[in-house]
Coordinates of C-alpha atoms and ligand atoms in Angstrom, one line a residue:
M1 CA 127.8 84.8 110.1
G2 CA 125.7 83.7 107.1
A3 CA 122.1 84.6 106.6
I4 CA 119.5 82.1 106.0
H5 CA 118.6 82.0 102.3
L6 CA 115.1 81.1 101.5
R7 CA 113.6 79.7 98.4
Q8 CA 112.0 82.2 96.1
R9 CA 108.6 81.3 94.6
P10 CA 107.3 82.3 91.2
G11 CA 105.5 85.6 90.9
S12 CA 102.1 85.9 92.4
R13 CA 98.7 86.5 90.7
L14 CA 98.5 89.9 92.4
Q15 CA 101.8 90.8 90.9
H16 CA 100.7 89.8 87.4
H17 CA 97.4 91.7 87.7
A18 CA 98.8 94.7 89.4
P19 CA 99.0 97.0 86.3
L20 CA 95.3 96.2 85.5
A21 CA 94.0 96.4 89.0
L22 CA 93.2 99.5 91.0
I23 CA 95.0 98.7 94.2
L24 CA 93.5 100.6 97.2
L25 CA 95.7 100.2 100.3
S26 CA 96.2 96.5 99.6
C27 CA 97.1 94.9 102.8
V28 CA 97.2 91.4 104.3
A29 CA 95.9 90.9 107.9
P30 CA 98.6 89.3 110.0
G31 CA 98.5 87.3 113.2
G32 CA 95.2 85.6 112.7
H33 CA 93.0 88.7 113.2
S34 CA 89.7 88.8 111.4
L35 CA 90.1 91.3 108.6
Q36 CA 87.5 93.7 109.9
T37 CA 89.1 93.7 113.3
F38 CA 92.5 94.1 111.9
A39 CA 91.4 97.0 109.7
A40 CA 89.7 98.7 112.6
Q41 CA 92.5 98.2 115.2
Q42 CA 95.5 98.8 113.0
R43 CA 94.3 101.6 110.7
P44 CA 93.1 104.7 112.5
W45 CA 93.2 106.5 109.2
L46 CA 90.8 103.9 107.9
R47 CA 88.5 104.3 110.9
N48 CA 88.3 108.0 110.2
A49 CA 87.8 107.6 106.4
P50 CA 84.4 108.4 104.9
A51 CA 82.1 105.3 104.7
S52 CA 82.4 105.0 100.9
S53 CA 86.1 104.9 100.9
R54 CA 86.2 102.7 104.0
S55 CA 84.1 100.1 102.3
S56 CA 86.4 100.1 99.2
H57 CA 89.5 99.7 101.4
L58 CA 87.9 96.8 103.2
A59 CA 86.9 95.2 99.9
A60 CA 90.5 95.5 98.8
L61 CA 91.7 94.0 102.0
A62 CA 89.2 91.2 101.8
A63 CA 90.1 90.4 98.2
N64 CA 93.8 90.4 99.0
T65 CA 93.4 88.1 102.0
A66 CA 91.3 85.7 100.0
F67 CA 94.1 85.6 97.5
A68 CA 96.7 85.0 100.2
E69 CA 94.7 82.1 101.6
G70 CA 94.6 80.7 98.1
T71 CA 98.4 80.4 98.0
S72 CA 100.1 79.4 101.2
G73 CA 98.3 81.5 103.7
A74 CA 99.3 85.0 104.8
E75 CA 99.9 83.9 108.4
Y76 CA 102.2 81.0 107.7
S77 CA 105.9 81.5 108.3
E78 CA 108.4 79.4 106.4
R79 CA 110.4 79.4 109.6
Y80 CA 107.9 79.5 112.4
G81 CA 104.9 77.8 110.8
N82 CA 101.7 79.1 112.5
K83 CA 103.4 80.4 115.6
A84 CA 102.2 84.0 116.3
P85 CA 104.8 86.7 115.8
A86 CA 106.1 88.5 118.9
L87 CA 105.5 91.9 117.2
T88 CA 103.7 93.1 114.1
L89 CA 104.3 96.6 112.8
Q90 CA 103.2 98.7 109.8
A91 CA 105.8 100.5 107.8
P92 CA 104.3 103.5 106.0
S93 CA 105.5 105.1 102.8
K94 CA 106.4 108.7 102.3
I95 CA 105.9 111.5 99.7
N96 CA 107.9 114.7 99.4
L97 CA 105.6 117.7 99.3
F98 CA 108.5 119.7 98.1
L99 CA 112.1 118.7 97.3
R100 CA 114.8 121.3 96.7
I101 CA 118.3 120.2 95.7
L102 CA 120.6 122.9 97.0
R103 CA 124.0 121.7 95.7
K104 CA 126.2 118.7 95.0
R105 CA 128.6 118.0 97.9
E106 CA 132.3 117.1 97.7
D107 CA 131.3 113.5 98.9
G108 CA 129.1 113.1 95.8
Y109 CA 125.8 113.3 97.7
H110 CA 123.4 116.2 97.1
E111 CA 122.5 118.6 99.8
L112 CA 118.7 118.8 99.9
A113 CA 115.8 120.4 101.8
S114 CA 112.5 118.6 101.6
L115 CA 109.1 118.3 103.4
F116 CA 108.5 114.6 104.0
Q117 CA 105.0 113.3 104.8
A118 CA 104.3 109.7 105.8
V119 CA 101.3 108.1 104.0
S120 CA 99.2 105.1 104.6
L121 CA 100.5 102.7 101.9
T122 CA 102.1 100.2 104.3
D123 CA 104.2 97.1 104.3
T124 CA 103.6 94.8 107.2
L125 CA 106.5 93.3 109.2
D126 CA 106.2 90.4 111.6
F127 CA 109.0 89.7 114.1
W128 CA 109.9 86.6 116.1
V129 CA 112.8 86.7 118.6
E130 CA 115.0 84.0 120.0
G131 CA 117.8 84.0 122.6
A132 CA 121.6 83.8 122.0
D133 CA 123.0 80.9 119.9
S134 CA 126.3 81.8 118.4
S135 CA 126.0 78.9 115.8
K136 CA 123.0 80.7 114.2
P137 CA 122.7 84.0 112.3
I138 CA 121.8 87.0 114.4
C139 CA 119.0 87.8 112.0
S140 CA 117.1 86.3 109.1
M141 CA 114.1 87.2 107.0
E142 CA 111.5 85.8 104.6
V143 CA 109.1 87.5 102.2
S144 CA 105.4 86.5 102.3
P145 CA 104.3 84.7 99.1
D146 CA 101.7 87.3 98.3
S147 CA 104.1 90.2 98.5
V148 CA 104.1 92.7 95.6
G149 CA 107.3 92.0 93.5
R150 CA 108.3 89.0 95.7
V151 CA 110.5 87.4 93.2
G152 CA 112.9 90.4 93.1
I153 CA 113.1 90.9 96.9
P154 CA 116.3 89.5 98.4
T155 CA 116.3 87.9 101.8
D156 CA 120.0 88.1 102.3
E157 CA 122.3 90.8 103.7
T158 CA 121.5 93.0 100.6
N159 CA 118.0 93.6 101.9
L160 CA 117.9 96.8 104.0
V161 CA 115.9 95.0 106.7
M162 CA 118.7 92.5 107.2
R163 CA 121.3 95.3 107.2
A164 CA 119.2 97.3 109.8
L165 CA 118.9 94.2 112.1
K166 CA 122.6 93.4 111.8
L167 CA 123.6 97.0 112.4
F168 CA 121.4 97.2 115.5
A169 CA 123.0 94.0 116.8
D170 CA 126.5 95.3 116.1
K171 CA 125.9 98.7 117.7
T172 CA 124.1 97.4 120.9
G173 CA 125.9 94.1 121.3
T174 CA 122.6 92.4 121.8
K175 CA 122.6 88.6 121.3
Q176 CA 118.9 88.3 120.6
R177 CA 118.2 86.8 117.2
V178 CA 115.4 88.4 115.2
H179 CA 113.5 86.9 112.3
C180 CA 111.4 89.1 110.1
R181 CA 108.6 88.2 107.7
L182 CA 107.9 91.0 105.3
H183 CA 104.5 91.5 103.6
K184 CA 105.3 93.9 100.8
N185 CA 102.6 96.1 99.5
A186 CA 104.4 99.2 98.5
P187 CA 106.3 99.2 95.2
A188 CA 110.1 99.6 94.9
Q189 CA 111.9 102.2 92.8
A190 CA 108.9 104.4 93.4
G191 CA 110.2 107.4 95.3
L192 CA 108.1 106.3 98.3
G193 CA 110.9 105.2 100.6
A194 CA 109.2 101.9 101.3
G195 CA 112.5 99.9 101.6
S196 CA 113.9 102.7 103.9
S197 CA 110.7 102.5 106.0
D198 CA 111.0 98.7 106.3
A199 CA 114.6 99.2 107.6
A200 CA 113.5 101.8 110.1
T201 CA 110.6 99.6 111.3
A202 CA 113.0 96.7 111.7
M203 CA 115.4 98.8 113.8
H204 CA 112.5 100.1 116.0
A205 CA 111.3 96.5 116.4
A206 CA 114.7 95.1 117.3
N207 CA 115.1 97.8 119.9
R208 CA 111.6 97.3 121.3
L209 CA 112.1 93.5 121.5
A210 CA 115.4 94.0 123.4
G211 CA 113.8 96.3 125.9
F212 CA 114.9 99.6 124.4
P213 CA 118.7 99.5 124.9
A214 CA 119.1 102.3 122.4
T215 CA 117.6 105.8 122.4
Q216 CA 115.6 107.0 119.4
Q217 CA 118.4 109.5 118.7
Q218 CA 120.9 106.6 118.4
L219 CA 118.6 104.8 116.0
I220 CA 118.4 108.0 113.9
E221 CA 122.1 108.3 113.8
W222 CA 122.8 104.6 113.1
S223 CA 120.1 104.4 110.3
A224 CA 121.9 107.2 108.4
E225 CA 124.8 104.8 107.8
L226 CA 122.4 102.6 105.8
G227 CA 120.7 105.3 103.6
S228 CA 119.6 108.9 103.4
D229 CA 115.8 108.3 103.7
I230 CA 115.7 106.0 106.7
S231 CA 116.0 108.6 109.5
F232 CA 112.7 110.3 108.4
F233 CA 110.7 107.3 109.5
F234 CA 111.7 107.9 113.1
S235 CA 110.0 111.3 112.9
R236 CA 106.4 112.0 113.9
G237 CA 105.3 111.6 110.3
T238 CA 105.7 115.2 109.0
A239 CA 109.3 116.4 108.9
Y240 CA 111.5 119.0 107.3
C241 CA 114.6 117.0 106.2
T242 CA 118.0 118.5 105.2
G243 CA 121.6 117.3 104.7
R244 CA 121.5 114.1 102.5
G245 CA 117.9 113.8 103.8
E246 CA 119.0 112.3 107.2
I247 CA 118.7 115.4 109.3
I248 CA 115.1 115.5 110.5
E249 CA 113.1 118.3 112.1
N250 CA 109.6 117.4 113.2
V251 CA 107.0 120.0 112.1
P252 CA 103.3 120.1 113.1
P253 CA 101.1 117.6 111.4
L254 CA 99.4 118.7 108.2
P255 CA 95.6 118.5 107.9
D256 CA 94.0 115.3 106.6
T257 CA 94.3 115.8 102.8
P258 CA 93.0 113.5 100.0
C259 CA 96.0 111.9 98.2
F260 CA 96.4 109.4 95.4
L261 CA 99.7 107.7 94.5
V262 CA 100.0 106.8 90.8
K263 CA 102.9 104.3 90.2
P264 CA 103.8 103.4 86.6
A265 CA 104.8 99.9 85.9
D266 CA 108.5 101.0 85.5
G267 CA 110.6 102.2 88.4
L268 CA 113.4 104.7 88.5
S269 CA 116.9 104.3 89.9
T270 CA 117.7 107.0 92.5
P271 CA 121.4 107.3 91.6
A272 CA 120.5 107.5 87.9
V273 CA 118.1 110.4 88.5
F274 CA 120.6 112.3 90.7
K275 CA 123.3 111.7 88.1
Q276 CA 121.1 113.0 85.3
L277 CA 120.8 116.3 87.3
G278 CA 124.3 116.9 86.0
L279 CA 125.7 119.0 88.9
N280 CA 129.5 119.2 89.4
K281 CA 130.9 118.8 92.9
G282 CA 130.4 122.1 94.8
Q283 CA 127.9 123.4 92.2
A284 CA 124.6 124.9 93.5
L285 CA 121.1 124.7 92.0
D286 CA 119.2 128.0 92.2
G287 CA 115.6 128.0 93.4
P288 CA 113.2 129.3 96.1
D289 CA 114.2 129.4 99.8
P290 CA 113.1 126.0 101.2
R291 CA 112.2 127.6 104.6
K292 CA 109.8 129.9 102.7
L293 CA 108.3 126.8 101.0
L294 CA 107.9 125.1 104.4
A295 CA 106.1 128.1 105.8
D296 CA 103.7 128.2 102.8
F297 CA 102.8 124.5 103.3
Q298 CA 102.2 125.0 107.0
A299 CA 99.8 127.8 106.2
S300 CA 97.9 125.7 103.6
V301 CA 98.8 122.3 102.0
T302 CA 96.9 123.1 98.8
G303 CA 98.4 126.6 98.8
G304 CA 102.0 125.3 98.9
T305 CA 104.4 125.4 96.0
F306 CA 104.8 121.9 94.8
L307 CA 108.3 121.8 93.5
N308 CA 110.6 118.8 93.0
D309 CA 114.0 119.6 91.5
L310 CA 114.3 115.9 90.6
E311 CA 111.4 116.1 88.1
P312 CA 113.4 117.4 85.1
P313 CA 116.1 114.7 85.4
A314 CA 113.6 112.0 86.1
F315 CA 111.5 113.0 83.0
A316 CA 114.7 113.0 81.0
V317 CA 115.4 109.4 82.1
M318 CA 111.8 108.3 81.6
P319 CA 110.0 110.7 79.2
K320 CA 106.7 108.8 79.4
L321 CA 106.5 109.8 83.1
D322 CA 105.9 113.5 82.1
K323 CA 103.0 112.3 79.9
L324 CA 101.5 110.6 83.0
R325 CA 102.0 113.7 85.0
M326 CA 100.3 115.9 82.3
D327 CA 97.3 113.5 82.0
L328 CA 96.9 113.6 85.8
K329 CA 97.2 117.4 85.9
A330 CA 94.4 117.6 83.3
L331 CA 92.0 115.9 85.8
G332 CA 91.9 119.0 88.0
F333 CA 93.6 117.9 91.2
D334 CA 94.9 120.6 93.5
A335 CA 98.5 119.5 92.8
V336 CA 100.2 116.8 90.8
M337 CA 103.9 116.1 91.4
M338 CA 106.6 113.3 91.4
S339 CA 107.6 112.0 94.8
G340 CA 111.3 111.8 95.6
S341 CA 113.4 110.5 92.7
G342 CA 110.2 108.8 91.2
S343 CA 108.6 107.1 89.5
T344 CA 105.4 107.7 91.6
I345 CA 103.4 110.7 90.8
F346 CA 101.2 111.9 93.7
C347 CA 97.9 113.8 93.3
I348 CA 96.7 116.1 96.1
G349 CA 92.9 116.8 96.5
R350 CA 90.2 115.3 94.3
P351 CA 89.8 115.4 90.5
T352 CA 87.2 117.8 89.1
V353 CA 85.9 115.0 86.8
A354 CA 83.0 113.0 88.2
G355 CA 83.1 109.3 89.1
A356 CA 86.0 106.8 89.2
A357 CA 86.4 106.3 85.4
W358 CA 89.5 108.4 85.5
K359 CA 91.3 105.7 87.4
E360 CA 90.5 103.1 84.8
D361 CA 91.6 105.4 82.1
I362 CA 95.0 106.1 83.8
V363 CA 95.5 102.4 84.6
Q364 CA 94.8 101.3 81.0
K365 CA 96.7 104.1 79.3
H366 CA 99.8 104.1 81.5
G367 CA 99.8 100.6 83.0
A368 CA 99.9 102.3 86.4
S369 CA 98.7 101.2 89.9
I370 CA 96.7 103.7 91.9
F371 CA 96.7 103.8 95.7
E372 CA 94.4 106.1 97.6
V373 CA 96.2 107.1 100.9
R374 CA 95.9 109.3 103.9
F375 CA 98.6 111.4 105.6
C376 CA 99.6 109.5 108.7
Q377 CA 101.4 110.4 112.0
R378 CA 103.3 108.6 114.6
S379 CA 102.5 108.8 118.3
P380 CA 104.6 111.2 120.4
N381 CA 105.4 108.1 122.5
E382 CA 108.7 107.0 121.0
Q383 CA 108.1 103.4 122.2
L384 CA 105.2 103.1 119.7
W385 CA 105.3 103.0 115.9
Y386 CA 103.0 104.2 113.2
N387 CA 99.4 103.2 113.4
E388 CA 99.7 102.4 117.1
A389 CA 97.6 104.4 119.6
Ligands
C5P401 O1 121.6 107.3 100.6 P1 121.0 106.4 99.6 O2 121.7 105.1 99.6 O3 119.5 106.3 99.7 O4 121.3 107.1 98.2 C1 121.3 106.4 97.0 C2 122.0 107.2 96.0 O5 121.3 108.3 95.6 C3 123.4 107.7 96.4 O6 124.4 106.7 96.1 C4 123.5 108.9 95.5 O7 123.9 108.5 94.2 C5 122.1 109.4 95.5 N1 121.8 110.5 96.5 C6 122.4 111.7 96.4 N2 122.1 112.7 97.3 C7 121.3 112.4 98.3 C8 120.7 111.2 98.4 C9 121.0 110.2 97.5 O8 123.2 112.0 95.4 N3 121.0 113.4 99.2

């Protein structure tokens, strides 16, 4: 069954200005909510933020929505016009507080052990649902005009959202047809798992819209067929992940910790970084015991050992990334490290330098985008998603 292919529009102003702008939790308010209401209702981390950072988040939200209205309107669907979606969910990003590569497996994947933490740089996904009609595709999607990197985002079966919706339909036999509109804020090829998060969010949404025919454990198992990082997003937001990354163990939430994501203009290909590691099948990589690393982080986030075994190969593929890391390190954060297979570098804590000039310096020197984020958690109620009470 063919997917609906939608016309791509030329790049947005936001996209063109991104390297020069400091983007703080850029987000578009869906579903006709006023911006302030949306921010207050949908973003508990924002509600708890200090007044100064709250106002800058809201300013960024306002600026972004004003831009969206200047194009075709953030609430407009190419397929459903102004009809309100049945469900709107936020898909968070992730960082890896440590990432140990243990060995290369016989199947070519790398056995890893990593502490994943969900963070509040979110994509927004709207969903509409229709009943059975075998003459029409079981799923379809569109990308909002104001999405970051919209031109390069496919809407066919190569998009993980489409693959997740199709997989859910195949596994459950549901005949409901789901249409997704993706508002993309989080960059791709960034080591932030944003595409994986969108896929997990789509599976959760399809299950919820169908009345929960699948258990969460089934969704975790099915999602591992699509990619190694997707299962994590079904966790509570802080998880120790092993295997390819798809075996998740919830661990207690970490304390609220200041965190900045610094994404250079260029991305990194995950397979290229793993390949650069240069391990042969069956070969192990020595390093500290990951259970000991986990225990250290649980005692104190800032006292943890920030170690990512993918940093050396990523810096070999993109030498200028190490220069960005060193410039950030010189600013006096508690920790500075690459997330996943890059190219995002995250900074924990606050810089020792005064003021916000450091952000402009980094943006200008490295053409990077900077996102200030919070650690975020998911409700223990498995029927709810991130950022829902
Ligand atoms: O599973 P996923 O599709 O996200 O992985 C993308 C690529 O990253 C794999 O094809 C593989 O080259 C590499 N990878 C790996 N070991 C992992 C995860 C990913 O070698 N644990």
